[in-house]
Amino acid sequence: MYYEEKANSHKPRYGTIQDDERLSAEEMDERRRQNIAYEYLCHLEEAKRWMEACVEEELPSTTDLEEGLRNGVYLGKLAKFFAPKMVSEKKIYDRDQARYKRTGLHFRHTDNTVQWLRAMESVGLPKIFYPETTDVYNRKNMPKVVYCIHALSLYLYKQGIAPQIQDLLGKVAFTEEEISNMRSELEKYGIQMPTFSKIGGILANELSVDEATLHAAVFAINEAVDKGEAAVTIGTLKNPNAMLRNTGEELAQDYQDTLSRAKASKELQASGRRLSIATEERDVYEELLTQQEIQSCVDLVNTQVAVRQVNQAISAQNEAALLVGLKVPALGLLGVQDANSHWYLEHFTTYCQVQTRDAGGAVMLEREEIQRVVISCNDFAEAEKRKLEAITAINSAIRHGVAAETIEELTNPEAQLPIVYQTAANLYQTELFSLQIQGPKAGLGHEELSVAVEMLSAVAVLNEVLDTKEPQAVTEQLSDSPLGFSNMDHDNLHR
């Protein structure tokens, strides 16, 4: 795959064109393209080693790393490393990658990438570096993803959170085939390669905030909170110099009340330490709310309001309002899909009815419950979609008239049908075809198929039992199976 170069030269494997080389324009362009592919492979190797150091786990090989990142599991584990309060092990979908290895990518794998993006936002990495979820899941722009990992590594290193990423350009080598394959991939997607060398400068520019201006804005917020006037407080919160996110005018009083309580609590804690600390040693922020604490209060209010909005939509049986509420950024829900809005209302309604019955009174769903119901509903909707696809395939096989094909489709677990016996393939084909031609053009529905398959399976078992010539077994099959015969004359069993 690659190996460490022993030579002291730091030139890449396909380094700069030497002065004494006489290359045509076409050859120079060929060399340039190979250089780009080689350098990108080096950046992939750098990202791989840095992530391995952070998550303490071996990642796929350099040439397989892009594919290995698509399910977001390693990105989720990286997020857990630098933002453990936000991302726990349990929040990483398919963390052992068992499902991915068994059936490939699933739409819920995007939840891992979303968590990674939100974790980066929580630690303050500028959004200019962020890729889109489709860049990861659909492999739409993997260089952008690797570029973001490099920017994140530098940002976390400067904060003392993560180790420094290595510079491996010219220090590792790849085979001609590996470089050519990567070049083909890059050219196939037509991706403009990011300038990795400019990450440091961009990061510095994005983070160049006048600290004195920030402190002044934070002091103004604390003063406004003390005055107790919500209209004044919201004005200070919306000051760009305070660098606060997601402040809404309509929530001014809620912000005021929450900030006031938080500040009073902090002042109370500080009062117990005053006597033991000299005046000159005291930190001004012992009693004042910091920018991060203010942001936490804003986020808390936004989340509470969003949760209230979701609960009200469920009570009002308003599907559109429920979807809007679930998508409020402050709620931070993963995997909300417009196509599942009907299922969301149905599942939330059922869930609330059960909770209300168990509690003996009206209940208010919390954010964690809302997230669980959304995930459960998405799984259900996906299963329903696959069930309909399986039923369509079954009807198609029945029309085609080949018993082996029909039995294969009937045994597809995604069809969610009763047990099917391979030995009775012709029975299923004959009887289901007869039912199908009597029914609508669209074919047999899931309920019709379920009833028919259950009965036919019982007949198949009965046929086998009859071959044994055991009266007791025949009686049990006739009476206890879905066939459900009654008033049988046992004297006739031998006929």
Short mmCIF file of C-alpha atoms in Angstrom, two decimals:
data_model
loop_
_atom_site.label_atom_id
_atom_site.label_comp_id
_atom_site.label_asym_id
_atom_site.label_seq_id
_atom_site.Cartn_x
_atom_site.Cartn_y
_atom_site.Cartn_z
CA MET A 1 0.00 0.00 0.00
CA TYR A 2 2.44 2.63 1.16
CA TYR A 3 5.80 2.67 2.88
CA GLU A 4 7.94 5.20 4.70
CA GLU A 5 10.62 6.72 2.50
CA LYS A 6 14.11 6.40 3.93
CA ALA A 7 15.51 9.13 1.77
CA ASN A 8 15.83 12.63 3.23
CA SER A 9 14.12 14.24 0.27
CA HIS A 10 10.69 15.66 1.03
CA LYS A 11 9.55 15.62 -2.57
CA PRO A 12 6.41 13.63 -3.32
CA ARG A 13 6.59 10.42 -5.29
CA TYR A 14 5.52 12.38 -8.38
CA GLY A 15 7.32 15.55 -7.40
CA THR A 16 8.00 18.78 -9.23
CA ILE A 17 9.29 18.70 -12.76
CA GLN A 18 13.05 19.08 -12.77
CA ASP A 19 14.69 21.89 -14.72
CA ASP A 20 16.66 19.47 -16.85
CA GLU A 21 13.59 17.51 -17.84
CA ARG A 22 12.30 18.11 -21.33
CA LEU A 23 8.58 17.34 -21.25
CA SER A 24 5.91 18.24 -23.74
CA ALA A 25 2.86 20.22 -22.62
CA GLU A 26 0.84 17.01 -22.66
CA GLU A 27 3.43 15.21 -20.52
CA MET A 28 3.57 18.11 -18.07
CA ASP A 29 -0.22 18.04 -17.70
CA GLU A 30 -0.07 14.28 -17.14
CA ARG A 31 2.57 14.78 -14.44
CA ARG A 32 0.47 17.52 -12.79
CA ARG A 33 -2.59 15.28 -12.62
CA GLN A 34 -0.57 12.45 -11.11
CA ASN A 35 0.91 14.89 -8.56
CA ILE A 36 -2.57 16.00 -7.48
CA ALA A 37 -3.66 12.40 -6.97
CA TYR A 38 -0.48 11.55 -5.05
CA GLU A 39 -0.73 14.60 -2.80
CA TYR A 40 -4.36 13.83 -2.03
CA LEU A 41 -3.43 10.27 -1.06
CA CYS A 42 -0.86 11.76 1.32
CA HIS A 43 -3.55 13.96 2.88
CA LEU A 44 -5.77 10.89 3.22
CA GLU A 45 -2.96 9.06 5.02
CA GLU A 46 -2.43 12.08 7.29
CA ALA A 47 -6.14 12.17 8.17
CA LYS A 48 -6.20 8.40 8.73
CA ARG A 49 -3.29 8.42 11.19
CA TRP A 50 -4.63 11.45 13.06
CA MET A 51 -8.09 9.92 13.44
CA GLU A 52 -6.56 6.63 14.59
CA ALA A 53 -4.65 8.51 17.29
CA CYS A 54 -7.87 10.21 18.43
CA VAL A 55 -10.29 7.27 18.43
CA GLU A 56 -7.64 4.67 19.30
CA GLU A 57 -8.86 2.32 16.61
CA GLU A 58 -7.45 1.13 13.31
CA LEU A 59 -9.14 2.64 10.26
CA PRO A 60 -9.39 1.17 6.74
CA SER A 61 -6.35 1.43 4.47
CA THR A 62 -5.62 4.78 2.85
CA THR A 63 -7.03 3.77 -0.52
CA ASP A 64 -10.19 2.43 1.17
CA LEU A 65 -10.59 5.29 3.65
CA GLU A 66 -13.03 7.33 1.56
CA GLU A 67 -15.41 4.37 1.30
CA GLY A 68 -14.87 3.59 4.97
CA LEU A 69 -15.98 7.08 6.01
CA ARG A 70 -19.31 6.99 4.14
CA ASN A 71 -21.33 5.36 6.94
CA GLY A 72 -20.15 8.07 9.34
CA VAL A 73 -19.25 5.62 12.12
CA TYR A 74 -15.63 6.75 12.37
CA LEU A 75 -16.74 10.38 12.12
CA GLY A 76 -19.20 9.75 14.97
CA LYS A 77 -16.42 8.21 17.07
CA LEU A 78 -14.22 11.21 16.29
CA ALA A 79 -17.05 13.51 17.44
CA LYS A 80 -17.30 11.51 20.68
CA PHE A 81 -13.57 12.10 21.18
CA PHE A 82 -13.65 15.91 21.01
CA ALA A 83 -17.26 16.53 22.14
CA PRO A 84 -18.06 13.67 24.57
CA LYS A 85 -20.88 15.59 26.28
CA MET A 86 -22.69 15.92 22.97
CA VAL A 87 -21.98 12.55 21.36
CA SER A 88 -22.01 9.34 23.38
CA GLU A 89 -21.16 5.83 22.23
CA LYS A 90 -24.87 4.92 22.25
CA LYS A 91 -25.72 7.77 19.87
CA ILE A 92 -23.51 6.36 17.11
CA TYR A 93 -25.70 4.34 14.77
CA ASP A 94 -24.36 0.87 13.85
CA ARG A 95 -21.20 1.61 15.86
CA ASP A 96 -19.86 -1.92 15.36
CA GLN A 97 -20.71 -1.60 11.62
CA ALA A 98 -22.47 -4.98 11.71
CA ARG A 99 -25.42 -3.76 9.65
CA TYR A 100 -23.12 -1.97 7.20
CA LYS A 101 -21.06 -5.13 6.65
CA ARG A 102 -24.22 -7.19 6.25
CA THR A 103 -26.42 -5.01 4.02
CA GLY A 104 -24.39 -1.91 3.13
CA LEU A 105 -25.34 1.72 3.67
CA HIS A 106 -28.62 2.60 5.39
CA PHE A 107 -30.20 6.07 5.43
CA ARG A 108 -29.72 6.20 9.21
CA HIS A 109 -25.95 6.16 8.74
CA THR A 110 -26.32 9.85 7.83
CA ASP A 111 -27.22 10.46 11.50
CA ASN A 112 -23.57 9.82 12.36
CA THR A 113 -22.36 12.46 9.90
CA VAL A 114 -24.94 14.96 11.18
CA GLN A 115 -23.72 14.37 14.74
CA TRP A 116 -20.14 14.99 13.62
CA LEU A 117 -21.14 18.27 11.96
CA ARG A 118 -23.03 19.41 15.06
CA ALA A 119 -20.15 18.42 17.31
CA MET A 120 -17.80 20.59 15.23
CA GLU A 121 -20.28 23.45 15.51
CA SER A 122 -20.41 22.99 19.28
CA VAL A 123 -16.65 23.48 19.62
CA GLY A 124 -16.66 26.46 17.27
CA LEU A 125 -14.97 25.24 14.08
CA PRO A 126 -15.87 27.80 11.35
CA LYS A 127 -18.55 26.48 9.01
CA ILE A 128 -16.56 27.47 5.93
CA PHE A 129 -14.81 24.09 6.26
CA TYR A 130 -17.94 21.93 6.64
CA PRO A 131 -18.93 19.41 3.93
CA GLU A 132 -22.53 18.46 3.16
CA THR A 133 -23.92 15.14 4.39
CA THR A 134 -24.24 14.06 0.74
CA ASP A 135 -20.50 14.69 0.29
CA VAL A 136 -19.97 11.87 2.77
CA TYR A 137 -22.90 9.46 2.29
CA ASN A 138 -23.03 9.68 -1.52
CA ARG A 139 -19.28 10.22 -1.84
CA LYS A 140 -20.12 13.42 -3.70
CA ASN A 141 -17.05 15.35 -2.53
CA MET A 142 -14.71 13.32 -0.35
CA PRO A 143 -11.77 15.74 -0.73
CA LYS A 144 -13.96 18.35 1.01
CA VAL A 145 -14.51 15.87 3.85
CA VAL A 146 -10.79 15.18 4.22
CA TYR A 147 -10.12 18.94 3.99
CA CYS A 148 -12.55 19.48 6.88
CA ILE A 149 -10.83 16.78 8.96
CA HIS A 150 -7.50 18.55 8.41
CA ALA A 151 -8.99 21.90 9.47
CA LEU A 152 -10.57 20.26 12.52
CA SER A 153 -7.25 18.68 13.48
CA LEU A 154 -5.46 22.05 13.45
CA TYR A 155 -8.29 23.74 15.33
CA LEU A 156 -8.39 21.06 18.05
CA TYR A 157 -4.60 20.98 18.29
CA LYS A 158 -4.47 24.72 18.97
CA GLN A 159 -7.02 24.21 21.74
CA GLY A 160 -4.98 21.41 23.28
CA ILE A 161 -7.72 18.85 22.64
CA ALA A 162 -6.08 16.65 19.99
CA PRO A 163 -2.60 15.70 18.78
CA GLN A 164 -1.03 17.50 15.84
CA ILE A 165 -1.63 16.01 12.41
CA GLN A 166 1.50 14.79 10.63
CA ASP A 167 2.90 16.23 7.42
CA LEU A 168 3.48 13.15 5.26
CA LEU A 169 3.82 14.80 1.86
CA GLY A 170 6.79 13.14 0.18
CA LYS A 171 7.29 10.76 3.10
CA VAL A 172 4.98 7.99 1.94
CA ALA A 173 4.78 6.28 -1.43
CA PHE A 174 1.96 4.60 -3.30
CA THR A 175 2.00 2.26 -6.27
CA GLU A 176 1.41 3.49 -9.81
CA GLU A 177 -1.91 1.64 -9.78
CA GLU A 178 -3.09 3.28 -6.53
CA ILE A 179 -2.22 6.76 -7.78
CA SER A 180 -3.83 6.17 -11.17
CA ASN A 181 -6.99 4.78 -9.54
CA MET A 182 -7.26 7.83 -7.29
CA ARG A 183 -6.69 10.13 -10.24
CA SER A 184 -9.52 8.40 -12.12
CA GLU A 185 -11.84 8.81 -9.13
CA LEU A 186 -11.08 12.52 -8.81
CA GLU A 187 -11.55 13.13 -12.53
CA LYS A 188 -14.77 11.07 -12.60
CA TYR A 189 -16.43 13.32 -10.02
CA GLY A 190 -14.91 16.49 -11.48
CA ILE A 191 -13.91 17.70 -8.03
CA GLN A 192 -11.91 20.89 -7.49
CA MET A 193 -9.18 19.93 -5.03
CA PRO A 194 -9.19 22.15 -1.90
CA THR A 195 -5.95 23.95 -1.05
CA PHE A 196 -4.85 22.15 2.10
CA SER A 197 -1.90 24.50 2.61
CA LYS A 198 -4.24 27.47 3.15
CA ILE A 199 -6.18 25.93 6.06
CA GLY A 200 -4.09 27.71 8.70
CA GLY A 201 -4.58 31.14 7.14
CA ILE A 202 -8.32 30.67 6.60
CA LEU A 203 -8.74 29.46 10.17
CA ALA A 204 -6.88 32.48 11.53
CA ASN A 205 -9.01 34.89 9.50
CA GLU A 206 -12.27 33.22 10.50
CA LEU A 207 -11.37 33.32 14.19
CA SER A 208 -9.86 36.83 14.27
CA VAL A 209 -12.26 38.31 16.82
CA ASP A 210 -11.39 41.34 18.90
CA GLU A 211 -11.53 39.85 22.41
CA ALA A 212 -12.06 43.25 24.00
CA THR A 213 -15.13 43.78 21.79
CA LEU A 214 -16.46 40.34 22.72
CA HIS A 215 -15.99 40.97 26.45
CA ALA A 216 -17.71 44.35 26.17
CA ALA A 217 -20.71 42.72 24.48
CA VAL A 218 -20.88 40.04 27.20
CA PHE A 219 -20.68 42.66 29.97
CA ALA A 220 -23.55 44.56 28.32
CA ILE A 221 -25.68 41.41 28.35
CA ASN A 222 -24.99 40.86 32.05
CA GLU A 223 -25.93 44.47 32.83
CA ALA A 224 -29.16 44.18 30.82
CA VAL A 225 -30.09 40.98 32.66
CA ASP A 226 -29.61 42.78 35.99
CA LYS A 227 -31.98 45.56 34.86
CA GLY A 228 -34.65 42.96 34.20
CA GLU A 229 -35.96 44.49 30.98
CA ALA A 230 -36.46 41.80 28.35
CA ALA A 231 -36.54 44.28 25.47
CA VAL A 232 -33.12 45.63 26.45
CA THR A 233 -31.70 42.15 27.04
CA ILE A 234 -32.73 40.85 23.61
CA GLY A 235 -31.03 43.85 22.01
CA THR A 236 -27.73 42.99 23.67
CA LEU A 237 -28.13 39.31 22.81
CA LYS A 238 -28.52 40.16 19.12
CA ASN A 239 -25.35 42.30 19.09
CA PRO A 240 -23.10 40.61 16.46
CA ASN A 241 -20.07 41.20 18.69
CA ALA A 242 -21.54 38.79 21.27
CA MET A 243 -21.26 35.98 18.67
CA LEU A 244 -24.47 34.27 19.84
CA ARG A 245 -26.52 31.90 17.69
CA ASN A 246 -30.28 31.46 17.21
CA THR A 247 -31.70 34.34 19.25
CA GLY A 248 -35.39 35.04 18.55
CA GLU A 249 -37.13 38.33 19.36
CA GLU A 250 -40.35 36.54 20.33
CA LEU A 251 -38.51 34.68 23.12
CA ALA A 252 -37.09 37.81 24.78
CA GLN A 253 -38.88 37.30 28.10
CA ASP A 254 -37.95 33.61 28.24
CA TYR A 255 -34.28 34.52 27.67
CA GLN A 256 -34.49 37.21 30.37
CA ASP A 257 -35.98 34.83 32.95
CA THR A 258 -33.54 31.99 32.23
CA LEU A 259 -30.47 34.25 32.19
CA SER A 260 -31.58 35.93 35.40
CA ARG A 261 -31.87 32.58 37.20
CA ALA A 262 -28.50 31.41 35.86
CA LYS A 263 -26.79 34.64 36.93
CA ALA A 264 -28.33 34.54 40.41
CA SER A 265 -27.13 30.96 40.84
CA LYS A 266 -23.61 31.88 39.76
CA GLU A 267 -23.49 34.87 42.11
CA LEU A 268 -24.63 32.67 44.99
CA GLN A 269 -21.84 30.17 44.31
CA ALA A 270 -19.27 32.97 44.06
CA SER A 271 -20.34 34.54 47.36
CA GLY A 272 -19.08 31.54 49.28
CA ARG A 273 -15.60 31.91 47.79
CA ARG A 274 -15.12 35.66 48.23
CA LEU A 275 -13.73 35.54 51.75
CA SER A 276 -10.98 33.08 50.82
CA ILE A 277 -9.78 34.86 47.66
CA ALA A 278 -7.94 38.16 47.59
CA THR A 279 -9.68 40.92 45.63
CA GLU A 280 -6.88 41.19 43.08
CA GLU A 281 -7.02 37.44 42.41
CA ARG A 282 -10.72 37.31 41.66
CA ASP A 283 -11.93 36.58 38.14
CA VAL A 284 -14.58 39.00 36.88
CA TYR A 285 -16.44 36.03 35.39
CA GLU A 286 -16.90 34.45 38.82
CA GLU A 287 -20.15 36.41 39.07
CA LEU A 288 -20.82 37.31 35.44
CA LEU A 289 -22.17 34.89 32.85
CA THR A 290 -19.60 33.98 30.18
CA GLN A 291 -20.38 33.99 26.46
CA GLN A 292 -20.63 30.18 26.52
CA GLU A 293 -22.98 30.20 29.52
CA ILE A 294 -25.20 32.79 27.83
CA GLN A 295 -25.31 30.65 24.67
CA SER A 296 -26.26 27.63 26.79
CA CYS A 297 -29.18 29.59 28.28
CA VAL A 298 -30.33 30.65 24.81
CA ASP A 299 -30.12 27.05 23.57
CA LEU A 300 -32.05 25.81 26.61
CA VAL A 301 -34.92 28.25 25.99
CA ASN A 302 -34.99 27.45 22.27
CA THR A 303 -35.14 23.72 22.99
CA GLN A 304 -37.91 24.09 25.57
CA VAL A 305 -40.00 26.18 23.17
CA ALA A 306 -39.42 23.71 20.33
CA VAL A 307 -40.46 20.78 22.56
CA ARG A 308 -43.60 22.69 23.52
CA GLN A 309 -44.34 23.32 19.85
CA VAL A 310 -44.11 19.61 19.03
CA ASN A 311 -46.39 18.65 21.92
CA GLN A 312 -48.98 21.25 20.90
CA ALA A 313 -48.95 20.00 17.29
CA ILE A 314 -49.59 16.44 18.48
CA SER A 315 -52.48 17.58 20.68
CA ALA A 316 -53.98 19.57 17.80
CA GLN A 317 -53.47 16.63 15.39
CA ASN A 318 -51.76 19.07 13.02
CA GLU A 319 -49.46 17.09 10.72
CA ALA A 320 -47.90 20.15 9.04
CA ALA A 321 -47.22 21.92 12.35
CA LEU A 322 -45.70 18.74 13.78
CA LEU A 323 -43.25 18.45 10.88
CA VAL A 324 -42.28 22.13 11.26
CA GLY A 325 -41.73 21.62 14.99
CA LEU A 326 -39.60 18.52 14.50
CA LYS A 327 -37.36 20.42 12.09
CA VAL A 328 -36.70 23.40 14.40
CA PRO A 329 -32.87 23.61 14.58
CA ALA A 330 -32.87 24.20 18.34
CA LEU A 331 -34.40 20.77 18.88
CA GLY A 332 -31.46 19.17 17.07
CA LEU A 333 -33.35 16.05 16.03
CA LEU A 334 -31.66 13.56 13.73
CA GLY A 335 -33.26 11.91 10.71
CA VAL A 336 -36.49 13.93 10.36
CA GLN A 337 -37.93 13.21 6.88
CA ASP A 338 -40.73 15.12 5.18
CA ALA A 339 -42.03 11.94 3.53
CA ASN A 340 -42.75 10.39 6.94
CA SER A 341 -44.90 13.25 8.30
CA HIS A 342 -48.07 11.12 8.27
CA TRP A 343 -46.35 8.32 10.15
CA TYR A 344 -44.91 10.80 12.67
CA LEU A 345 -48.36 12.09 13.63
CA GLU A 346 -49.76 8.57 13.87
CA HIS A 347 -46.88 7.21 15.96
CA PHE A 348 -46.67 10.24 18.26
CA THR A 349 -50.43 10.09 18.84
CA THR A 350 -50.27 6.40 19.78
CA TYR A 351 -47.19 6.97 21.97
CA CYS A 352 -48.87 9.86 23.84
CA GLN A 353 -52.04 7.84 24.38
CA VAL A 354 -50.04 5.00 25.95
CA GLN A 355 -48.01 7.41 28.12
CA THR A 356 -51.15 9.26 29.24
CA ARG A 357 -52.86 6.00 30.17
CA ASP A 358 -49.84 4.78 32.14
CA ALA A 359 -49.36 8.13 33.90
CA GLY A 360 -53.03 8.60 34.64
CA GLY A 361 -53.03 12.08 33.12
CA ALA A 362 -51.75 14.30 30.31
CA VAL A 363 -48.02 14.03 29.58
CA MET A 364 -45.48 16.36 27.98
CA LEU A 365 -42.93 14.58 25.78
CA GLU A 366 -39.27 15.44 26.38
CA ARG A 367 -36.70 15.90 23.62
CA GLU A 368 -35.15 12.46 24.15
CA GLU A 369 -38.55 10.78 23.82
CA ILE A 370 -39.27 12.77 20.67
CA GLN A 371 -35.98 11.63 19.14
CA ARG A 372 -36.70 7.98 20.00
CA VAL A 373 -40.14 8.13 18.39
CA VAL A 374 -38.71 9.76 15.24
CA ILE A 375 -36.09 7.02 14.90
CA SER A 376 -38.65 4.27 15.57
CA CYS A 377 -41.04 5.81 13.06
CA ASN A 378 -38.33 6.08 10.41
CA ASP A 379 -37.52 2.40 10.87
CA PHE A 380 -41.20 1.53 10.56
CA ALA A 381 -41.64 3.69 7.44
CA GLU A 382 -38.58 2.10 5.86
CA ALA A 383 -39.92 -1.38 6.66
CA GLU A 384 -43.31 -0.45 5.16
CA LYS A 385 -41.63 0.81 2.01
CA ARG A 386 -39.63 -2.40 1.65
CA LYS A 387 -42.77 -4.45 2.37
CA LEU A 388 -44.66 -2.76 -0.47
CA GLU A 389 -41.70 -3.33 -2.80
CA ALA A 390 -41.64 -7.01 -1.80
CA ILE A 391 -45.41 -7.37 -2.38
CA THR A 392 -45.01 -5.83 -5.84
CA ALA A 393 -42.24 -8.33 -6.62
CA ILE A 394 -44.44 -11.22 -5.43
CA ASN A 395 -47.32 -10.17 -7.70
CA SER A 396 -44.91 -9.88 -10.60
CA ALA A 397 -43.56 -13.38 -9.95
CA ILE A 398 -47.09 -14.83 -9.71
CA ARG A 399 -47.98 -13.29 -13.08
CA HIS A 400 -44.78 -14.69 -14.59
CA GLY A 401 -45.98 -18.15 -13.64
CA VAL A 402 -42.72 -19.75 -12.49
CA ALA A 403 -43.29 -21.46 -9.13
CA ALA A 404 -39.61 -21.27 -8.13
CA GLU A 405 -39.59 -17.48 -8.61
CA THR A 406 -42.84 -17.08 -6.69
CA ILE A 407 -41.62 -19.12 -3.72
CA GLU A 408 -38.39 -17.12 -3.64
CA GLU A 409 -40.28 -13.82 -3.44
CA LEU A 410 -42.74 -15.19 -0.86
CA THR A 411 -39.86 -16.13 1.45
CA ASN A 412 -38.40 -12.60 1.36
CA PRO A 413 -38.55 -11.54 5.06
CA GLU A 414 -39.26 -7.95 4.03
CA ALA A 415 -42.66 -9.09 2.70
CA GLN A 416 -43.65 -9.85 6.33
CA LEU A 417 -45.72 -12.91 5.37
CA PRO A 418 -46.49 -16.10 7.35
CA ILE A 419 -44.21 -19.12 7.02
CA VAL A 420 -43.87 -20.56 3.51
CA TYR A 421 -42.88 -24.14 2.61
CA GLN A 422 -40.54 -24.63 -0.35
CA THR A 423 -41.97 -28.09 -1.06
CA ALA A 424 -45.37 -26.59 -1.84
CA ALA A 425 -44.15 -24.12 -4.48
CA ASN A 426 -46.61 -25.34 -7.12
CA LEU A 427 -49.52 -25.08 -4.68
CA TYR A 428 -48.73 -21.43 -3.89
CA GLN A 429 -48.25 -20.57 -7.57
CA THR A 430 -51.50 -22.21 -8.71
CA GLU A 431 -53.76 -20.89 -5.96
CA LEU A 432 -52.28 -17.39 -5.77
CA PHE A 433 -52.48 -17.01 -9.55
CA SER A 434 -56.15 -17.98 -9.36
CA LEU A 435 -56.75 -15.36 -6.67
CA GLN A 436 -54.79 -12.75 -8.58
CA ILE A 437 -56.78 -12.99 -11.81
CA GLN A 438 -60.00 -12.61 -9.81
CA GLY A 439 -58.75 -9.48 -8.05
CA PRO A 440 -57.84 -5.92 -9.10
CA LYS A 441 -55.23 -5.21 -11.79
CA ALA A 442 -52.79 -3.89 -9.19
CA GLY A 443 -52.53 -7.39 -7.79
CA LEU A 444 -52.93 -8.89 -4.34
CA GLY A 445 -52.39 -6.64 -1.33
CA HIS A 446 -50.40 -7.51 1.77
CA GLU A 447 -53.47 -8.48 3.82
CA GLU A 448 -54.86 -10.71 1.06
CA LEU A 449 -51.51 -12.40 0.60
CA SER A 450 -51.07 -12.92 4.34
CA VAL A 451 -54.44 -14.68 4.67
CA ALA A 452 -53.92 -16.73 1.51
CA VAL A 453 -50.35 -17.78 2.38
CA GLU A 454 -51.38 -18.78 5.90
CA MET A 455 -54.17 -20.99 4.56
CA LEU A 456 -52.03 -22.49 1.80
CA SER A 457 -49.22 -23.25 4.23
CA ALA A 458 -51.73 -25.05 6.44
CA VAL A 459 -52.88 -27.07 3.41
CA ALA A 460 -49.25 -27.88 2.56
CA VAL A 461 -48.67 -29.22 6.08
CA LEU A 462 -51.95 -31.15 5.95
CA ASN A 463 -50.86 -32.86 2.72
CA GLU A 464 -47.64 -33.97 4.37
CA VAL A 465 -49.50 -35.17 7.48
CA LEU A 466 -51.94 -37.17 5.33
CA ASP A 467 -48.98 -38.98 3.81
CA THR A 468 -48.01 -40.20 7.31
CA LYS A 469 -51.46 -41.86 7.72
CA GLU A 470 -51.53 -40.88 11.43
CA PRO A 471 -55.14 -40.06 12.48
CA GLN A 472 -54.13 -38.01 15.54
CA ALA A 473 -51.80 -35.77 13.54
CA VAL A 474 -54.45 -35.31 10.86
CA THR A 475 -57.05 -34.35 13.48
CA GLU A 476 -54.74 -31.77 15.06
CA GLN A 477 -53.88 -30.21 11.72
CA LEU A 478 -57.52 -29.99 10.66
CA SER A 479 -58.70 -28.45 13.93
CA ASP A 480 -55.78 -26.46 15.32
CA SER A 481 -54.32 -24.95 12.13
CA PRO A 482 -55.76 -21.93 10.26
CA LEU A 483 -57.99 -24.46 8.48
CA GLY A 484 -60.06 -24.54 11.68
CA PHE A 485 -62.45 -27.39 10.87
CA SER A 486 -64.97 -28.29 13.58
CA ASN A 487 -67.60 -31.00 14.22
CA MET A 488 -65.37 -33.65 12.72
CA ASP A 489 -66.51 -37.26 12.88
CA HIS A 490 -63.50 -39.23 14.06
CA ASP A 491 -64.97 -42.39 12.58
CA ASN A 492 -64.35 -40.92 9.15
CA LEU A 493 -60.63 -40.26 9.67
CA HIS A 494 -59.65 -43.56 8.05
CA ARG A 495 -61.68 -42.98 4.92
#
